[in-house]
Amino acid sequence: MPEVAVADAEVREVLGVPANKAVFEPLTHNPWNGVTAGVWRVTADGRSAVLKVLTRTKETSVTWAASNDPRHWNFWRREAYVYQSGLAQVWQPQGLRAPRLLACAERPDGDLALWLEDVPGEPATAWPLARHVEHAHRLGAAQGAVGAGEDRPWLSQRFLRDYTAGKTTGQDLLDDDEAWQHPLVREHFPAGLRADMVRLHHDREWFLTVMESLPRAFCHLDQWPANVRSDGRGSVVLDWAFAGDGALGEDLGNYLPDSVFDLFVPAADLPGLAKEAYDAYLHGLRESGWRGDERLVRLGVCASAVKYDWLTALMLARADDEQPAYGGRGSVPAELRYRERGLVLAFLADWAAEARLLAPQLGFPKAPSGS
């Protein structure tokens, strides 16, 4: 049980029983993020809630360190502000909502305890493809309706640039012949991927500049199946820690590859899913009254491939390591991970190539390595 003495009043307020009468079940989350002290499902007398404790004192790597800067992508208090302000429910008319905030407690040690609705619906990690397409439609309708009008002093800015800048593991291996000859890499990464990923890395600044110049939207910035559930009526989106300014299409460009990277959707299904989901997202935008140039949305989705520039280098660096499952619970077969991720990276290389062709048509300069 987390900090029993501190949590007692909170459990009494939310569930109506003392903490020693409640069961605390740890939930899967990113254990390396310095903002998250822990996440639990708390159950008592047939009732339940989710407890998420936010902190700025957790020891972790520089990559995942908590920040006191309200605009930083990993600002430690952001999620509490998003819930307390009601901003987490701004998409509810379009069928996307957050769990209800039940309580927010400031603890004596400076941590923040978020008590949230325990959403009972099916997690998107187990959805059939059609449900992902429905979610994309809702997301388009929501971002078209809300647009970029939501700004608070604690929402993230320059997320894509700052998030990717901190991920440098293995970058020196991108041009290393030996790293690319590792059996896992040689046998499971598609032909031509090395040249494509080296080029994406070299063009990183161009892609970031394009993304920062596209039409803006209020974005969640961590949309992927582990953060989405169904409530029987629509989608419930969890974990609003990164929320802020993004490009129109950026959330979808995150959701689709992440569905495969952690093995929730087979890589073989990604091209078909991406096409249907993009069409559904665009349809949602149009339904909401958005009347912009569709090519700008497509560019936002395709250019968002730059978010994963760091992943190729990381996989080169970790080819000899055990492959942990998300959240650090157990492991996944290395061959499966490298095959599936290799296919997604090749798919993202196609997105990047499409972005290089599309951007000059919309008035952007050509990528430095040509089109």
Coordinates of C-alpha atoms in Angstrom, one line a residue:
M1 CA 0.0 0.0 0.0
P2 CA 1.5 3.4 -0.9
E3 CA 2.2 5.7 2.1
V4 CA -0.7 4.3 4.2
A5 CA -0.7 7.1 6.7
V6 CA -0.9 9.8 4.1
A7 CA -3.5 8.0 2.0
D8 CA -6.0 7.3 4.8
A9 CA -7.9 10.5 4.6
E10 CA -7.9 10.3 0.8
V11 CA -9.3 6.8 0.8
R12 CA -12.0 7.8 3.3
E13 CA -13.0 10.7 1.1
V14 CA -13.2 8.8 -2.1
L15 CA -14.3 5.3 -1.1
G16 CA -15.7 5.8 2.4
V17 CA -13.4 3.4 4.2
P18 CA -10.1 3.6 6.0
A19 CA -7.0 2.8 3.9
N20 CA -6.4 -0.5 5.7
K21 CA -9.8 -1.7 4.5
A22 CA -8.8 -1.0 0.8
V23 CA -6.9 -3.2 -1.6
F24 CA -4.1 -1.4 -3.6
E25 CA -3.3 -3.1 -7.0
P26 CA -0.3 -1.6 -8.9
L27 CA -1.2 -0.8 -12.5
T28 CA 1.1 -0.9 -15.5
H29 CA 2.6 2.5 -16.4
N30 CA 6.0 3.9 -17.5
P31 CA 8.1 3.3 -14.4
W32 CA 11.0 5.4 -15.7
N33 CA 9.0 8.7 -15.9
G34 CA 10.1 10.9 -13.1
V35 CA 6.6 12.5 -12.8
T36 CA 4.8 9.3 -11.8
A37 CA 5.4 8.0 -8.3
G38 CA 2.9 5.2 -8.9
V39 CA -0.5 4.2 -10.2
W40 CA -2.9 1.9 -8.3
R41 CA -6.4 0.6 -8.6
V42 CA -7.9 1.0 -5.1
T43 CA -10.9 -1.3 -4.2
A44 CA -13.1 -1.4 -1.2
D45 CA -16.6 -2.6 -0.5
G46 CA -17.3 -3.2 -4.2
R47 CA -16.2 0.3 -5.2
S48 CA -13.0 1.3 -6.9
A49 CA -11.0 4.2 -8.1
V50 CA -7.6 4.8 -9.7
L51 CA -4.9 6.6 -7.7
K52 CA -2.1 8.3 -9.6
V53 CA 0.6 10.1 -7.5
L54 CA 2.5 12.9 -9.2
T55 CA 5.9 13.8 -8.0
R56 CA 9.0 15.9 -8.8
T57 CA 11.5 14.1 -6.5
K58 CA 11.7 10.6 -8.1
E59 CA 15.2 9.6 -9.1
T60 CA 15.3 8.6 -12.8
S61 CA 17.4 9.2 -16.0
V62 CA 17.8 12.7 -17.4
T63 CA 15.6 11.6 -20.3
W64 CA 12.6 11.1 -18.1
A65 CA 13.3 13.7 -15.4
A66 CA 10.4 15.8 -14.0
S67 CA 10.4 19.5 -14.8
N68 CA 9.2 22.6 -12.9
D69 CA 8.8 24.5 -16.2
P70 CA 5.1 24.7 -17.0
R71 CA 5.7 24.6 -20.7
H72 CA 8.1 21.6 -20.6
W73 CA 6.8 18.4 -22.0
N74 CA 7.3 16.6 -18.6
F75 CA 6.1 19.4 -16.3
W76 CA 5.2 17.4 -13.2
R77 CA 1.9 19.1 -12.2
R78 CA 0.4 19.4 -15.7
E79 CA -2.0 16.4 -15.4
A80 CA -3.5 17.7 -12.2
Y81 CA -4.1 21.1 -13.9
V82 CA -5.7 19.5 -16.9
Y83 CA -8.2 17.6 -14.7
Q84 CA -8.9 20.4 -12.2
S85 CA -9.5 23.0 -15.0
G86 CA -12.0 20.7 -16.8
L87 CA -9.8 20.8 -19.9
A88 CA -9.6 17.0 -20.0
Q89 CA -13.4 17.0 -20.8
V90 CA -13.2 19.5 -23.6
W91 CA -13.7 16.8 -26.3
Q92 CA -16.6 15.1 -24.6
P93 CA -19.3 16.4 -27.0
Q94 CA -17.4 14.5 -29.8
G95 CA -17.2 11.2 -27.9
L96 CA -13.8 11.6 -26.3
R97 CA -13.5 12.2 -22.6
A98 CA -11.2 11.7 -19.6
P99 CA -11.9 9.7 -16.5
R100 CA -13.8 11.8 -13.9
L101 CA -11.6 13.5 -11.3
L102 CA -12.8 12.3 -7.9
A103 CA -10.3 14.1 -5.7
C104 CA -6.9 15.9 -5.9
A105 CA -4.9 15.9 -2.7
E106 CA -1.7 17.9 -1.9
R107 CA 0.4 15.7 0.3
P108 CA 2.8 17.0 3.0
D109 CA 5.8 15.7 1.1
G110 CA 4.8 17.9 -1.9
D111 CA 3.4 15.1 -4.1
L112 CA 0.0 15.3 -5.7
A113 CA -2.5 12.5 -5.4
L114 CA -5.0 12.3 -8.3
W115 CA -8.0 10.1 -7.6
L116 CA -9.8 9.2 -10.8
E117 CA -12.7 7.2 -12.0
D118 CA -11.9 3.6 -12.6
V119 CA -13.2 3.2 -16.2
P120 CA -14.5 -0.4 -16.6
G121 CA -14.6 -0.6 -20.4
E122 CA -12.4 -2.5 -22.7
P123 CA -8.9 -1.2 -23.2
A124 CA -7.9 -0.2 -26.7
T125 CA -5.0 -2.7 -26.5
A126 CA -7.6 -5.4 -27.2
W127 CA -9.7 -3.5 -29.7
P128 CA -10.4 -4.9 -33.2
L129 CA -9.2 -2.6 -36.0
A130 CA -12.6 -1.1 -36.6
R131 CA -12.7 0.3 -33.1
H132 CA -9.4 2.1 -33.7
V133 CA -10.9 3.7 -36.8
E134 CA -13.9 4.8 -34.8
H135 CA -11.6 6.4 -32.3
A136 CA -9.7 8.2 -35.1
H137 CA -13.1 9.6 -36.3
R138 CA -13.9 10.9 -32.8
L139 CA -10.4 12.5 -32.5
G140 CA -10.8 14.3 -35.8
A141 CA -14.2 15.6 -34.8
A142 CA -12.9 16.7 -31.5
Q143 CA -9.8 18.5 -32.8
G144 CA -11.7 20.1 -35.5
A145 CA -14.3 21.5 -33.1
V146 CA -11.9 22.7 -30.4
G147 CA -9.1 23.7 -32.7
A148 CA -6.1 25.6 -31.2
G149 CA -8.2 27.8 -28.9
E150 CA -7.3 26.0 -25.7
D151 CA -4.2 27.5 -24.2
R152 CA -3.3 27.7 -20.5
P153 CA 0.1 28.7 -19.0
W154 CA 0.8 25.1 -18.0
L155 CA 0.1 23.4 -21.4
S156 CA 3.2 22.0 -23.1
Q157 CA 4.8 23.7 -26.0
R158 CA 7.4 22.4 -28.5
F159 CA 6.7 18.9 -27.3
L160 CA 8.0 17.1 -30.4
R161 CA 11.2 19.0 -30.5
D162 CA 12.0 18.8 -26.8
Y163 CA 10.8 15.2 -26.3
T164 CA 13.0 13.8 -29.1
A165 CA 16.0 16.0 -28.2
G166 CA 16.5 14.1 -25.0
K167 CA 16.6 10.7 -26.6
T168 CA 20.1 10.2 -27.8
T169 CA 21.0 6.6 -27.0
G170 CA 22.8 4.9 -29.8
Q171 CA 22.8 7.8 -32.2
D172 CA 26.5 7.1 -33.1
L173 CA 25.4 3.6 -34.2
L174 CA 23.3 4.9 -37.1
D175 CA 26.5 5.0 -39.3
D176 CA 28.1 1.9 -37.7
D177 CA 28.4 -1.1 -40.0
E178 CA 28.8 -3.6 -37.2
A179 CA 25.6 -2.4 -35.4
W180 CA 23.6 -3.0 -38.6
Q181 CA 25.1 -6.5 -39.0
H182 CA 23.8 -7.7 -35.7
P183 CA 21.7 -10.8 -36.4
L184 CA 18.4 -9.3 -35.0
V185 CA 18.9 -6.2 -37.1
R186 CA 20.2 -7.9 -40.3
E187 CA 17.4 -10.5 -40.3
H188 CA 14.4 -8.5 -39.2
F189 CA 14.9 -4.9 -40.5
P190 CA 13.7 -4.5 -44.1
A191 CA 16.2 -3.8 -46.9
G192 CA 16.8 -0.1 -47.3
L193 CA 15.8 0.8 -43.7
R194 CA 19.3 2.0 -42.8
A195 CA 19.5 4.6 -45.5
D196 CA 15.9 5.8 -44.7
M197 CA 16.5 6.1 -41.0
V198 CA 19.9 7.8 -41.4
R199 CA 18.2 10.3 -43.8
L200 CA 15.3 10.9 -41.3
H201 CA 17.8 11.7 -38.6
H202 CA 19.8 14.0 -40.8
D203 CA 16.5 15.8 -41.8
R204 CA 15.3 16.0 -38.2
E205 CA 15.4 19.8 -38.0
W206 CA 13.5 20.2 -41.2
F207 CA 10.7 17.9 -40.1
L208 CA 10.4 19.7 -36.7
T209 CA 10.2 23.1 -38.4
V210 CA 7.5 21.8 -40.7
M211 CA 5.5 20.3 -37.7
E212 CA 5.8 23.6 -35.8
S213 CA 4.5 25.6 -38.8
L214 CA 1.4 23.5 -39.5
P215 CA -2.2 24.4 -38.3
R216 CA -2.3 24.0 -34.5
A217 CA -4.6 21.9 -32.4
F218 CA -5.1 21.2 -28.7
C219 CA -3.4 17.8 -28.5
H220 CA -3.1 15.0 -26.0
L221 CA 0.4 14.1 -27.3
D222 CA 0.4 10.6 -25.8
Q223 CA -2.4 8.9 -27.8
W224 CA -1.8 5.2 -28.0
P225 CA -3.9 2.1 -27.2
A226 CA -2.6 1.8 -23.6
N227 CA -4.0 5.2 -22.9
V228 CA -7.5 4.7 -24.3
R229 CA -10.5 2.7 -23.2
S230 CA -14.1 2.3 -24.2
D231 CA -17.0 3.3 -21.9
G232 CA -19.7 1.9 -24.1
R233 CA -20.5 5.3 -25.7
G234 CA -17.1 6.5 -26.9
S235 CA -13.5 6.7 -26.0
V236 CA -12.0 7.5 -22.6
V237 CA -8.5 8.9 -22.9
L238 CA -6.1 8.5 -19.9
D239 CA -2.8 10.1 -19.0
W240 CA -2.9 13.8 -19.9
A241 CA 0.6 14.6 -18.6
F242 CA 1.9 15.8 -22.0
A243 CA -1.2 17.7 -23.2
G244 CA -0.7 21.0 -25.1
D245 CA 0.1 22.6 -28.4
G246 CA 0.6 20.3 -31.4
A247 CA 0.0 20.1 -35.1
L248 CA -3.3 19.0 -36.5
G249 CA -2.8 15.3 -37.3
E250 CA 0.0 14.9 -34.8
D251 CA -2.0 12.8 -32.3
L252 CA -3.1 10.4 -35.0
G253 CA 0.5 10.2 -36.3
N254 CA 1.4 9.0 -32.8
Y255 CA -1.5 6.6 -32.2
L256 CA -1.0 4.5 -35.4
P257 CA 2.6 3.5 -35.1
D258 CA 2.5 3.2 -31.3
S259 CA -0.3 0.6 -31.8
V260 CA 2.2 -1.7 -33.4
F261 CA 5.4 -0.7 -31.6
D262 CA 4.1 -2.3 -28.4
L263 CA 2.5 -5.3 -30.2
F264 CA -1.2 -4.4 -29.8
V265 CA -1.8 -4.4 -33.6
P266 CA 0.2 -6.6 -36.1
A267 CA 2.5 -4.7 -38.3
A268 CA 0.9 -6.4 -41.3
D269 CA -2.3 -4.5 -40.5
L270 CA -0.8 -1.1 -40.2
P271 CA -1.0 0.1 -43.8
G272 CA -4.8 -0.7 -44.0
L273 CA -5.5 0.6 -40.6
A274 CA -3.6 3.8 -41.3
K275 CA -5.5 4.5 -44.5
E276 CA -8.9 3.9 -42.9
A277 CA -8.0 5.8 -39.7
Y278 CA -6.7 8.8 -41.7
D279 CA -9.9 8.9 -43.8
A280 CA -12.0 8.7 -40.6
Y281 CA -10.0 11.4 -38.9
L282 CA -10.4 13.7 -41.9
H283 CA -14.1 12.9 -42.0
G284 CA -14.4 13.9 -38.4
L285 CA -12.6 17.1 -39.1
R286 CA -15.0 18.0 -41.9
E287 CA -18.1 17.0 -39.8
S288 CA -16.9 19.4 -37.1
G289 CA -16.9 22.3 -39.6
W290 CA -13.2 22.4 -40.3
R291 CA -12.6 23.8 -43.8
G292 CA -8.8 23.9 -44.2
D293 CA -6.6 22.3 -46.8
E294 CA -6.6 18.5 -46.4
R295 CA -3.0 18.4 -47.5
L296 CA -1.9 20.2 -44.4
V297 CA -3.5 17.5 -42.2
R298 CA -1.8 14.8 -44.3
L299 CA 1.5 16.6 -43.9
G300 CA 1.0 16.7 -40.1
V301 CA 0.4 13.0 -40.0
C302 CA 3.3 12.1 -42.3
A303 CA 5.9 14.5 -40.9
S304 CA 5.1 13.3 -37.4
A305 CA 7.3 10.3 -38.3
V306 CA 10.2 12.4 -36.9
K307 CA 9.0 11.5 -33.4
Y308 CA 10.5 8.1 -33.8
D309 CA 13.8 9.2 -35.2
W310 CA 15.5 8.1 -31.9
L311 CA 13.9 4.6 -31.9
T312 CA 16.1 3.1 -34.6
A313 CA 19.3 4.1 -32.8
L314 CA 17.9 2.8 -29.5
M315 CA 17.2 -0.6 -31.1
L316 CA 20.7 -0.8 -32.5
A317 CA 22.0 -0.1 -29.0
R318 CA 19.7 -2.6 -27.3
A319 CA 20.0 -5.6 -29.7
D320 CA 21.9 -7.7 -27.1
D321 CA 19.5 -6.8 -24.2
E322 CA 16.5 -8.6 -22.9
Q323 CA 13.4 -7.0 -24.5
P324 CA 11.1 -5.7 -21.7
A325 CA 7.3 -5.5 -22.2
Y326 CA 5.7 -2.1 -21.7
G327 CA 5.8 -1.1 -18.0
G328 CA 8.7 -3.4 -17.3
R329 CA 6.5 -6.4 -16.6
G330 CA 8.0 -9.4 -18.3
S331 CA 9.6 -9.5 -21.7
V332 CA 8.8 -10.1 -25.3
P333 CA 10.6 -12.3 -27.9
A334 CA 13.4 -10.2 -29.4
E335 CA 12.7 -11.6 -32.9
L336 CA 9.1 -10.6 -32.7
R337 CA 9.9 -7.1 -31.5
Y338 CA 12.6 -6.4 -34.1
R339 CA 10.5 -7.8 -37.0
E340 CA 7.4 -5.8 -36.0
R341 CA 9.2 -2.6 -35.2
G342 CA 11.4 -2.9 -38.3
L343 CA 8.2 -3.0 -40.4
V344 CA 6.8 0.0 -38.7
L345 CA 10.0 2.0 -39.1
A346 CA 9.9 1.2 -42.9
F347 CA 6.3 2.4 -42.9
L348 CA 7.3 5.6 -41.2
A349 CA 10.1 6.0 -43.8
D350 CA 7.3 6.0 -46.4
W351 CA 5.5 8.7 -44.4
A352 CA 8.6 10.8 -44.3
A353 CA 9.1 10.4 -48.0
E354 CA 5.5 11.5 -48.6
A355 CA 6.1 14.5 -46.3
R356 CA 9.2 15.6 -48.3
L357 CA 7.1 15.5 -51.5
L358 CA 4.0 17.2 -50.0
A359 CA 5.7 20.1 -48.1
P360 CA 7.0 22.1 -51.1
Q361 CA 3.5 21.9 -52.7
L362 CA 2.3 23.8 -49.6
G363 CA 5.0 26.4 -49.7
F364 CA 7.5 24.9 -47.4
P365 CA 11.2 24.7 -48.4
K366 CA 12.4 21.3 -49.6
A367 CA 14.1 19.0 -47.2
P368 CA 17.9 19.6 -47.2
S369 CA 18.6 16.1 -48.6
G370 CA 16.3 16.7 -51.6
S371 CA 12.8 15.4 -52.4

